[in-house]
XYZ file of C-alpha atoms in Angstrom:
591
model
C 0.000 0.000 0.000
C 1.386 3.533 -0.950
C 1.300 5.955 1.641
C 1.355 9.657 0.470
C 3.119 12.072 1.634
C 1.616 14.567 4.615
C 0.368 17.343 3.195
C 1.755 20.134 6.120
C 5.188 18.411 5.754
C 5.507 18.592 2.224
C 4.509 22.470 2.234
C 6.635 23.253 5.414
C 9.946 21.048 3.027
C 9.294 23.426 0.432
C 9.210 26.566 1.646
C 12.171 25.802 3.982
C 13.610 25.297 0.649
C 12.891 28.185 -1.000
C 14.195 30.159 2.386
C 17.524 28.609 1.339
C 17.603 29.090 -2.238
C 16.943 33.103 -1.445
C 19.194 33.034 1.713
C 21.589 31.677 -1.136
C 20.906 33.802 -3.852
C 21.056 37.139 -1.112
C 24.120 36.207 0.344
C 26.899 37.183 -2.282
C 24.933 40.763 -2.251
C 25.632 40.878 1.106
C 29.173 39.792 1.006
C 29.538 42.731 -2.158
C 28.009 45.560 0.043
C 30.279 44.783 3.371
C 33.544 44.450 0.639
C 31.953 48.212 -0.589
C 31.704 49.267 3.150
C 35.159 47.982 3.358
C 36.431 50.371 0.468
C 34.423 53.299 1.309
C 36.065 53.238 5.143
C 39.510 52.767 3.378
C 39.209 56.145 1.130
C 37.801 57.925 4.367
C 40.825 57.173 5.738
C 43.021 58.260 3.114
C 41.099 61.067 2.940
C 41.983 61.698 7.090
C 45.705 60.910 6.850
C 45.811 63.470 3.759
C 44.382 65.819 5.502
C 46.631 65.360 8.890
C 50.048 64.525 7.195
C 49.817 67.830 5.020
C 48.943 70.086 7.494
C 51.033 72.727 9.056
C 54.100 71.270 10.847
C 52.857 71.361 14.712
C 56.205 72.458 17.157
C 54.949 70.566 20.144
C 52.405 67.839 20.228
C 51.440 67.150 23.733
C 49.958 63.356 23.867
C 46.866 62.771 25.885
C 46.995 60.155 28.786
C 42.617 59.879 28.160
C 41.422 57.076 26.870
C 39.499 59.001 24.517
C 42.095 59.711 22.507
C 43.051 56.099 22.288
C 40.851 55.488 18.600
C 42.617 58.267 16.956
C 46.015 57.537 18.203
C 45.384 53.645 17.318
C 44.716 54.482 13.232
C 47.480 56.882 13.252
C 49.482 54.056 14.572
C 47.909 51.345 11.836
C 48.606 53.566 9.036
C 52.684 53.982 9.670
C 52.648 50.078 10.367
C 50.744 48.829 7.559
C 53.075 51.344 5.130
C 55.667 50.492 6.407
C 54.985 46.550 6.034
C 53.970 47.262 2.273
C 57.495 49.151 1.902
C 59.329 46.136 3.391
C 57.556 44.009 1.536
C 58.531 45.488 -1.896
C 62.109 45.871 -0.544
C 62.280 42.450 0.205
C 61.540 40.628 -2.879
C 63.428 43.223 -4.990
C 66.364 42.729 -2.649
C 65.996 38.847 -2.028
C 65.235 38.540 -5.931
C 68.446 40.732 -6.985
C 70.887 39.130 -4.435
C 69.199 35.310 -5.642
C 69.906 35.698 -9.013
C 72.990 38.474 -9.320
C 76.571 36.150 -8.444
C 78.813 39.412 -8.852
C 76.760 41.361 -6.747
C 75.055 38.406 -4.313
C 77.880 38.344 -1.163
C 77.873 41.895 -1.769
C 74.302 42.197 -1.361
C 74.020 39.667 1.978
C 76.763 40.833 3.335
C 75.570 44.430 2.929
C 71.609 42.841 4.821
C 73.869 41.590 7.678
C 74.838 44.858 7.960
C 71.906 46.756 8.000
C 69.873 44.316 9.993
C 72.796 44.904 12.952
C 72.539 48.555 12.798
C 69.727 49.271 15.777
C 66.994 51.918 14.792
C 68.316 54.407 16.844
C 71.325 54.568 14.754
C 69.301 55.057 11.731
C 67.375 58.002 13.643
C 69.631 61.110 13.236
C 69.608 61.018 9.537
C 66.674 59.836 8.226
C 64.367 62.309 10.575
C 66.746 64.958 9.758
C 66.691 64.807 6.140
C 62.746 63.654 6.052
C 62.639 67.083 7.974
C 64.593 68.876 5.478
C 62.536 67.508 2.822
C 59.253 68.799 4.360
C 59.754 71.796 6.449
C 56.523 73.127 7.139
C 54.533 69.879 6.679
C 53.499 67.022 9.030
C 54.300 64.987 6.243
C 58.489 65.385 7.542
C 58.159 63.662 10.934
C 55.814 61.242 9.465
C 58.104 59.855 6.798
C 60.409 59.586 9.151
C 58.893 57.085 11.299
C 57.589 54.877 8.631
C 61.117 54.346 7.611
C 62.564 53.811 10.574
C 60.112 51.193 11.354
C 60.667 49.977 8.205
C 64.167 49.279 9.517
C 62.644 47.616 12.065
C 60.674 45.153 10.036
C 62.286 44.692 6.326
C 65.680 42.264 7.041
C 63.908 39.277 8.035
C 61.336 39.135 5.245
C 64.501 40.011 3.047
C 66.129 37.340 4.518
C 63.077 34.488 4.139
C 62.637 35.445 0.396
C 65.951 34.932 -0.813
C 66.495 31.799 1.372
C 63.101 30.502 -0.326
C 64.559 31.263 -3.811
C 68.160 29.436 -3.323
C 66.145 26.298 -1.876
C 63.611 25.667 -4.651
C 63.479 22.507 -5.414
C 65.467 21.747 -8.968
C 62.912 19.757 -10.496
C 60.941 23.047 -10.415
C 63.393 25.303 -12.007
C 63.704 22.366 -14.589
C 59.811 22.412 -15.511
C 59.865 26.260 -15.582
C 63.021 26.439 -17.939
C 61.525 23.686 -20.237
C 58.418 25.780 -20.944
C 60.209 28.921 -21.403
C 59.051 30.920 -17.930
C 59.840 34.884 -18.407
C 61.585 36.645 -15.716
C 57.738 38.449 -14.622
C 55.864 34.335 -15.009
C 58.594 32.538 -12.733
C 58.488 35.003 -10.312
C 54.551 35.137 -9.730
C 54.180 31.488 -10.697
C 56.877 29.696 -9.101
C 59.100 31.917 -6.680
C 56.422 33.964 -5.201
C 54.392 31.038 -4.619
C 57.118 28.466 -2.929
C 58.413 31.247 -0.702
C 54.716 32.533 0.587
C 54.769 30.269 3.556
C 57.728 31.491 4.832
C 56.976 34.886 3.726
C 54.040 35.208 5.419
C 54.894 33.910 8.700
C 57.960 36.621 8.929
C 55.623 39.050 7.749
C 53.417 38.394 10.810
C 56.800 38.628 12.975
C 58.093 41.981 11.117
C 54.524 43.576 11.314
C 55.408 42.293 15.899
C 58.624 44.118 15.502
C 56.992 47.259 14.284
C 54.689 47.081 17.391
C 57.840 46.915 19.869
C 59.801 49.721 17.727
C 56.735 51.844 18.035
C 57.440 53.628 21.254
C 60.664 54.329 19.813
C 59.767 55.560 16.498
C 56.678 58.018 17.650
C 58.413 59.521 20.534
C 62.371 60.409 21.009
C 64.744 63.196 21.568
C 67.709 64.162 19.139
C 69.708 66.435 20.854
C 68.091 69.467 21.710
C 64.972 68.246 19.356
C 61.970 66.296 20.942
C 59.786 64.478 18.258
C 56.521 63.457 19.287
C 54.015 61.960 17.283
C 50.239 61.178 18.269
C 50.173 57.395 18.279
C 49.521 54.429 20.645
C 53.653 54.325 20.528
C 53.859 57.472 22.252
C 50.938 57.153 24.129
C 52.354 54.037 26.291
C 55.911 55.573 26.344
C 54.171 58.505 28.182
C 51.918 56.596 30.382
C 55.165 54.241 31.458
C 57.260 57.383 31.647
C 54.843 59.409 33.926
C 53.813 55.453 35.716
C 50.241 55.753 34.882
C 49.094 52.270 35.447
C 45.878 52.603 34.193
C 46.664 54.290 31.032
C 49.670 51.159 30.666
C 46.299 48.868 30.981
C 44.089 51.050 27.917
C 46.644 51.226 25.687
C 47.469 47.665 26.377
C 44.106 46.883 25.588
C 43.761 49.218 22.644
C 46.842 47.267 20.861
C 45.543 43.781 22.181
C 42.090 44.632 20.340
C 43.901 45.338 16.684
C 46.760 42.778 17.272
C 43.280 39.917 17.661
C 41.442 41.668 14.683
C 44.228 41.772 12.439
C 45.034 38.073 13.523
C 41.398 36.587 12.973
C 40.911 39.517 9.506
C 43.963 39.272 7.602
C 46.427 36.873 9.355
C 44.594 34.031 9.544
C 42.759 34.250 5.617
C 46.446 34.963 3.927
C 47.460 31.912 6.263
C 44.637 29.371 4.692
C 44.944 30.915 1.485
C 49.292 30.261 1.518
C 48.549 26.756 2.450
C 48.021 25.769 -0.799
C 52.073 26.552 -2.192
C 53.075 23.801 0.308
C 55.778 21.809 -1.785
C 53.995 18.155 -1.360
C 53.296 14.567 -3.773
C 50.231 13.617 -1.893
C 47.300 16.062 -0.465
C 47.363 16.769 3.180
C 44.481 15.494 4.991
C 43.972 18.615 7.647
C 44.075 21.513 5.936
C 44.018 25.188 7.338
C 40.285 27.085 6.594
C 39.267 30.599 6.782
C 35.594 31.554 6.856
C 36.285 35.009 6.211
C 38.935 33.759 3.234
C 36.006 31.388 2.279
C 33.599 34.081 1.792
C 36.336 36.709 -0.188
C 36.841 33.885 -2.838
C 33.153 33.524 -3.398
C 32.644 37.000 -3.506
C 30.576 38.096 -7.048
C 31.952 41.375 -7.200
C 35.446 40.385 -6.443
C 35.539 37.407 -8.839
C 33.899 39.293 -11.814
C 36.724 42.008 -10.917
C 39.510 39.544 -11.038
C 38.036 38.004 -14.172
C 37.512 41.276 -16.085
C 41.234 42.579 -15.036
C 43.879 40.535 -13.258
C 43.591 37.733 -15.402
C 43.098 39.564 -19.222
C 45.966 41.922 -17.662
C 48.120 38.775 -16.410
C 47.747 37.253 -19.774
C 48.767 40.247 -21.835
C 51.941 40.754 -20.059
C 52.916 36.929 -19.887
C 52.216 36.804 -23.900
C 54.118 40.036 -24.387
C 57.174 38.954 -22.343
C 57.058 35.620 -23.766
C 57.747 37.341 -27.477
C 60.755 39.396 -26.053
C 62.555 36.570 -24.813
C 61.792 34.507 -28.304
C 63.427 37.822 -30.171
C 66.215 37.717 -27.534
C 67.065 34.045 -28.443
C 66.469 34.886 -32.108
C 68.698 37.203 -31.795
C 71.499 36.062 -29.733
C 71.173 32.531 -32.328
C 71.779 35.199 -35.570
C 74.698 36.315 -33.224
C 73.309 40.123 -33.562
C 74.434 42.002 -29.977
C 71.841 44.270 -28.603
C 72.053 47.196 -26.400
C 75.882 47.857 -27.196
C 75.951 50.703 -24.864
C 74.775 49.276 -21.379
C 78.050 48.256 -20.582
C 79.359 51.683 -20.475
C 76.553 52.876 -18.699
C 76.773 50.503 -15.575
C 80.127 51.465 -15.586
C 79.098 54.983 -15.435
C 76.626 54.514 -12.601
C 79.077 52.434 -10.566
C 81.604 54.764 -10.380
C 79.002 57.989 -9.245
C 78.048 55.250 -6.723
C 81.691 54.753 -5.610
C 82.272 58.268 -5.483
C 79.071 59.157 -3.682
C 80.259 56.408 -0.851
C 83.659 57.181 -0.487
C 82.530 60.834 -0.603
C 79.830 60.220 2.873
C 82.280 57.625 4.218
C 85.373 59.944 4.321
C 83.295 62.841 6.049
C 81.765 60.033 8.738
C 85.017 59.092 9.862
C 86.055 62.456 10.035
C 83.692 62.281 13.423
C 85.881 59.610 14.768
C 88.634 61.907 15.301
C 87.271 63.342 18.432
C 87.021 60.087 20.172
C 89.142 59.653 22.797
C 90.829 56.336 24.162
C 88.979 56.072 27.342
C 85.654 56.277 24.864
C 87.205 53.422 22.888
C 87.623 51.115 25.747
C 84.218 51.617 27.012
C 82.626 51.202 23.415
C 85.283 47.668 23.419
C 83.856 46.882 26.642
C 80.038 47.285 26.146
C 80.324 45.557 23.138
C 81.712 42.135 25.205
C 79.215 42.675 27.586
C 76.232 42.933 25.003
C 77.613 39.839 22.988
C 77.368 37.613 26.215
C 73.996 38.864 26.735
C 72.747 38.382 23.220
C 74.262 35.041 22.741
C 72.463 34.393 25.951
C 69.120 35.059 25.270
C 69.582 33.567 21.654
C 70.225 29.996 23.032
C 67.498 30.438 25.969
C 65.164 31.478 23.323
C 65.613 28.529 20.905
C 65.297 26.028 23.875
C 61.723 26.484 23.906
C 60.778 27.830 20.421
C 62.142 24.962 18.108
C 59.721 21.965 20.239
C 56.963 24.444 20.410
C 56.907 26.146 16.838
C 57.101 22.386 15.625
C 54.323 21.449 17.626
C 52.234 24.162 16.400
C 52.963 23.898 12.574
C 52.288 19.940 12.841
C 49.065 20.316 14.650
C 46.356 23.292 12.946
C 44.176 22.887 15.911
C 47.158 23.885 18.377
C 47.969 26.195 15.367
C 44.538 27.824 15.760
C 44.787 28.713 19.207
C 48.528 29.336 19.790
C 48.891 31.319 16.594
C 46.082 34.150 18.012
C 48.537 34.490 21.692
C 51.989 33.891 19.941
C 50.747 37.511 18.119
C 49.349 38.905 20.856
C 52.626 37.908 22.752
C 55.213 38.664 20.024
C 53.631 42.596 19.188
C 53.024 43.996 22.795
C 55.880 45.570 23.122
C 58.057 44.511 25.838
C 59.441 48.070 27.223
C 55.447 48.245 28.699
C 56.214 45.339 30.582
C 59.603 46.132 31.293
C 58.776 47.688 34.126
C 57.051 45.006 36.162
C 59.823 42.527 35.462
C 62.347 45.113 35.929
C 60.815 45.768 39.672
C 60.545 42.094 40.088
C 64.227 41.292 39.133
C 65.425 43.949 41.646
C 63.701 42.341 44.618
C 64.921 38.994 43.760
C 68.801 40.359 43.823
C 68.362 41.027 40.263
C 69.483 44.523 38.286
C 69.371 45.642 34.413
C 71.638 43.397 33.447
C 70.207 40.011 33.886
C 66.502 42.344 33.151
C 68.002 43.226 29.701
C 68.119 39.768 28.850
C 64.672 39.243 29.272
C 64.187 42.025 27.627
C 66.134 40.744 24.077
C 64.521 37.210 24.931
C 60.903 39.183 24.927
C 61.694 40.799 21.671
C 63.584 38.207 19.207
C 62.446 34.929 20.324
C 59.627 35.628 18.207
C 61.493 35.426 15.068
C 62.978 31.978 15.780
C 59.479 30.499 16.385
C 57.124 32.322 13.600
C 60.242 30.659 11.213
C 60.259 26.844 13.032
C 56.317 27.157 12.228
C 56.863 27.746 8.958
C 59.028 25.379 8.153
C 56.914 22.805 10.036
C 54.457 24.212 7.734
C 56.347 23.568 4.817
C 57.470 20.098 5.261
C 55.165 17.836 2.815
C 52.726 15.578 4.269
C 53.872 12.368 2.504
C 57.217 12.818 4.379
C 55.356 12.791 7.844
C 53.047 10.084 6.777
C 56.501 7.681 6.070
C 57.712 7.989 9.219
C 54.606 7.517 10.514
C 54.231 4.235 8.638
C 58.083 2.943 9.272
C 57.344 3.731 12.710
C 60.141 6.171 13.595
C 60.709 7.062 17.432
C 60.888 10.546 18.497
C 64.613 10.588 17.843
C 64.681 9.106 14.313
C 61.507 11.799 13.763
C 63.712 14.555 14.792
C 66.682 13.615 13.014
C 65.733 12.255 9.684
C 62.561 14.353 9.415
C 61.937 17.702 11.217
C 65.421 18.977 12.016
C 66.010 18.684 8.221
C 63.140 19.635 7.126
C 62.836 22.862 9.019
C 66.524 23.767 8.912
C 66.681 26.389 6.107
C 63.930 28.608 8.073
C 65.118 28.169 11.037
C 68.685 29.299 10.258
C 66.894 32.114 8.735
C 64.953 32.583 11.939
C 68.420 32.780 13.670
C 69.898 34.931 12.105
C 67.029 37.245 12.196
C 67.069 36.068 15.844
C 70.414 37.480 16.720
C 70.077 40.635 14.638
C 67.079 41.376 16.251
C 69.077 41.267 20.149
C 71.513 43.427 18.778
C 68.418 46.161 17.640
C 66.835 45.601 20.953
C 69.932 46.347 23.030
C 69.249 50.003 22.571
C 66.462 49.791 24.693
C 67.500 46.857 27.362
C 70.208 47.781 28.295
C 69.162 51.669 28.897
C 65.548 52.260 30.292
C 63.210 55.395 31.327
C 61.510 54.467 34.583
C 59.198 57.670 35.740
C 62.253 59.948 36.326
C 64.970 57.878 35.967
C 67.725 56.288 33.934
C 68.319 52.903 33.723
C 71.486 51.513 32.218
C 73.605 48.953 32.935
C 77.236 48.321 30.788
C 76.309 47.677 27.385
C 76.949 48.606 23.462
C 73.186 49.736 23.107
C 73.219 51.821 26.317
C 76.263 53.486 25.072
C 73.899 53.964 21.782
C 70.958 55.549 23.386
C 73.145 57.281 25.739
C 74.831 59.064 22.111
C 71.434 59.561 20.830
C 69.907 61.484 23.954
C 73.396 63.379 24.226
C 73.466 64.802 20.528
C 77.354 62.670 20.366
C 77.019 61.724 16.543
C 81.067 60.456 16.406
C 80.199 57.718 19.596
C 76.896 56.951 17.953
C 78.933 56.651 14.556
C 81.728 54.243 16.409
C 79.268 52.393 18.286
C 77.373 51.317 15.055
C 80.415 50.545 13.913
C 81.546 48.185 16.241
C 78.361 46.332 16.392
C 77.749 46.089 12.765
C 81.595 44.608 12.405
C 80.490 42.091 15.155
C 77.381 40.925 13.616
C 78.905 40.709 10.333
C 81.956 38.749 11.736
C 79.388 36.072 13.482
C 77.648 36.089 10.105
C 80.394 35.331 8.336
C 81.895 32.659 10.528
C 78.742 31.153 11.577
C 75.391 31.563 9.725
C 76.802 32.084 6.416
C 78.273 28.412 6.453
C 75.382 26.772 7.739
C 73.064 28.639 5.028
C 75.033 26.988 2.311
C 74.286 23.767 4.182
C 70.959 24.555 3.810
C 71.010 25.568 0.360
C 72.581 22.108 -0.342
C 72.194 18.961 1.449
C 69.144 20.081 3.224
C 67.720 21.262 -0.167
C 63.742 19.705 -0.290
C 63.962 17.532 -3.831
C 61.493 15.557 -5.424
């Protein structure tokens, strides 16, 4: 017998239907409006920062302690972050690209990044706000230049670092497959090297964007010489609240950073995360993958798609095809044995002597300064410099003891990864100089001073880079490796030696080095410290730094950089720069 279907359930089944066909239809409108909310709040802002950066240079800016002022102080403080991250980004490929694929000018190149990455922010200071300054006398736009580069400083070397690491490790197989069909220079980069290094690009991008946070206090508020720069920013706002010991203006502006650090975790951090997963180098698919809801509903955005469809990808095309007929004419030429171009020689000659000239010419008149240092300065300088090295060789090893198990656990596990990714942010951008003062207070009652505080101070800021690295390459090493040992049954031991150590070894020399050029930068402010009304410093190279910068003395600032960029370079050279060939070798990933 054929029973037919209730009558009240059948209608209630089809409307409960049609709810979801309209509920589906609605909801890519929706996600189109919010992404037009989303661009309309952008070019308010633009319009806001156009309107404050050229405006009349102020003298004096006095920064409010009220928490009202927190919102305005927190976007001013986005903005120079977020430009400066785009600027280091751009650097970084250019410069990891250039010193990849240039052999005359490559050890130049890395040997000049182990330079620059030593030199601490303060050193950078005098010049760049002076001639930012110079450039824009009567505009706000000066001072604000000014501190996006120099937290630019703060933030470009290890990104630099991760790219061109990424590009000497790609697999050869790879570079094999893109020579065969005829990549350009423009199609390998965004189809091949761009891809294989986003993983570890991204993860040092979330540790430079940290590093800008702990610069900030010392980019939007600082004294050269007779000169005080202040700029209105949550920077200066916690520098002023620590300096005057205003607890509960500590706690807001705590907050205040705590609240963007979590929304740019879960808003952009987490989607470019999920969305990277997919260059992992790998034969078989992973079986946990890392999702985004918020990357989830981007991709199935109308609007966005139908704007990618009608631009990026006829644009994309165009320039691939065009590129693609230069380098056919290029062969056909160079196979006809017609020479092109007949006077670029002469001009690269002609550009690197000016550049010579120009260096020798600033280099001559800089060491002119170090004529009135006297001995008794030397030995000091000599000495601080000892003292730092212990102390940032110190915190270096501390830090890795606890960074390489965890970042592996974190990168092998996404549900760990999920909830330890959102505090290792949180932990790695607050900056450390507003907590400096509770552990500073603590380490004096235990018997402890500056100098045993200052380490905990390097550990707070550069232990970050080791792990955000470790996670990456835990990230990065293909499933199908995991799943072997799995399946042969490796112990913990055989795991870590014939797996993960290898596997994660070229990013986590690149976290290293980062690592230890990072406790050199953030010796200028452990090892001298502003509580309320006084002075904390203890025997040190970056004391003797911020000591020169307070002072106005440009020839011990000038010697001081000198003397720690010579040792960084010297431990670069002896140390990291052996084992990076060793990754760029035998721990090469092959297929």
């Amino acid at each position: 017998m054929i029973q037919l279907p209730d009558s009240f359930s059948y209608i209630r089944g089809r409307e409960t239907l049609a709810r979801a066909q309209v509920l589906k239809r609605s909801w890519p409108f929706m996600l189109d409006l919010c992404v037009a909310a989303i661009g309309l709040a952008c070019f308010y802002g633009v319009v806001v920062i156009a309107k404050y950066w050229f405006g009349h240079s102020e003298p004096e800016i006095v920064i409010s302690q009220s928490p009202r002022a927190l919102p305005l102080y927190a976007f001013y403080s986005v903005v120079r972050i977020g430009l400066a991250y785009l600027l280091s980004l751009v650097f970084a490929v250019g410069y990891g690209y250039l010193a990849a694929y240039n052999k005359r000018l490559e050890a130049l190149m890395i040997a000049g990044l182990d330079i620059l990455q030593s030199i601490p922010v303060l050193s950078f200071l005098p010049g760049v706000m002076l001639a930012m300054v110079a450039l824009f006398p009567t505009r706000q736009i000066g001072v604000e230049m000014g501190a996006i580069l120099l937290i630019f400083t703060g933030q470009v070397w290890n990104m630099a670092f991760s790219f061109y690491s990424s590009i000497k490790s790609i697999p050869r197989e790879l570079s094999e497959a893109a020579n065969i069909y005829r990549f350009s220079r423009l199609q390998r980069l965004v189809q091949l090297e761009l891809p294989y290094a986003a993983i570890g690009l991204v993860w040092n991008s979330m540790v430079s964007v940290a590093g800008g946070w702990f610069f900030l206090m010392a980019c939007e508020m600082f004294v050269l010489g007779p000169r005080d720069f202040r700029l209105p920013g949550l920077g200066s706002y916690l520098q002023t609240a620590a300096g005057t010991g205003n607890g509960v203006a500590i706690a807001w502006g705590l907050l205040a950073m705590v609240s963007i650090i979590v929304a740019t975790d879960q808003f952009i951090w987490r989607p470019i995360i999920a969305w990277s997963d997919k260059f992992k180098f790998e034969q078989v698919e992973s079986k946990a993958r890392i999702k985004s809801p918020l990357l989830h509903l981007v991709q199935n955005s109308t609007a966005l798609r139908s704007l990618g469809r009608l631009t990026t990808a006829p644009l994309s095309e165009t320039l691939y095809r065009r590129y693609a007929q230069e380098r056919q004419q290029r062969l056909a030429q160079s196979s006809s044995g017609s020479t092109s171009r007949p006077g670029s020689p002469w001009l690269r000659v002609l550009i690197s002597v000016l550049a010579v000239v120009v260096v020798s010419y600033a280099a001559f008149h800089a060491l002119g300064l170090l004529r009135e240092v006297r001995f008794a300065q030397f030995k000091e300088i000599l000495k601080g410099a000892l003292a730092t090295f212990l102390r940032v060789n110190v915190s270096l090893l501390l830090a890795a003891a606890w960074t390489i198990p965890a970042g592996v656990a974190i990168g092998f596990h996404p549900r760990l990864a999920r909830i330890a990714q959102p505090i290792a942010q949180i932990a790695a951008s607050v900056p450390a100089t507003a907590l400096f003062p509770v552990i500073l207070l603590a380490l004096i009652r235990v018997g402890g001073g500056l100098g045993i505080g200052s380490i905990a101070l390097m550990m707070l800021g550069t232990q970050w880079y080791i792990l955000f690295n470790v996670i990456a390459g835990a990230m990065a090493i293909p499933s199908d490796l995991r799943e072997v040992a799995t399946l042969f049954r490796f112990t913990t031991v055989q795991r870590w030696k014939t797996v993960i150590l290898p596997g994660i070894f070229p990013f986590l020399i690149t976290g290293m080095v980062t690592a230890s050029g990072g406790a050199w930068n953030a010796s200028i402010i452990a090892e001298y410290f502003r509580l309320k009304n006084q002075t904390l410093q203890t025997v040190g190279l970056g004391a003797q730094i911020s000591a020169a910068t307070d002072s106005g003395q440009f020839q011990i600032l000038l010697l001081a950089t000198m003397v720690m960029a010579l040792m960084v370079v010297t431990i670069n050279r002896l140390v990291w720069r052996p084992l990076y060939r060793l990754a760029g070798t035998r721990y090469k990933l092959e297929g």
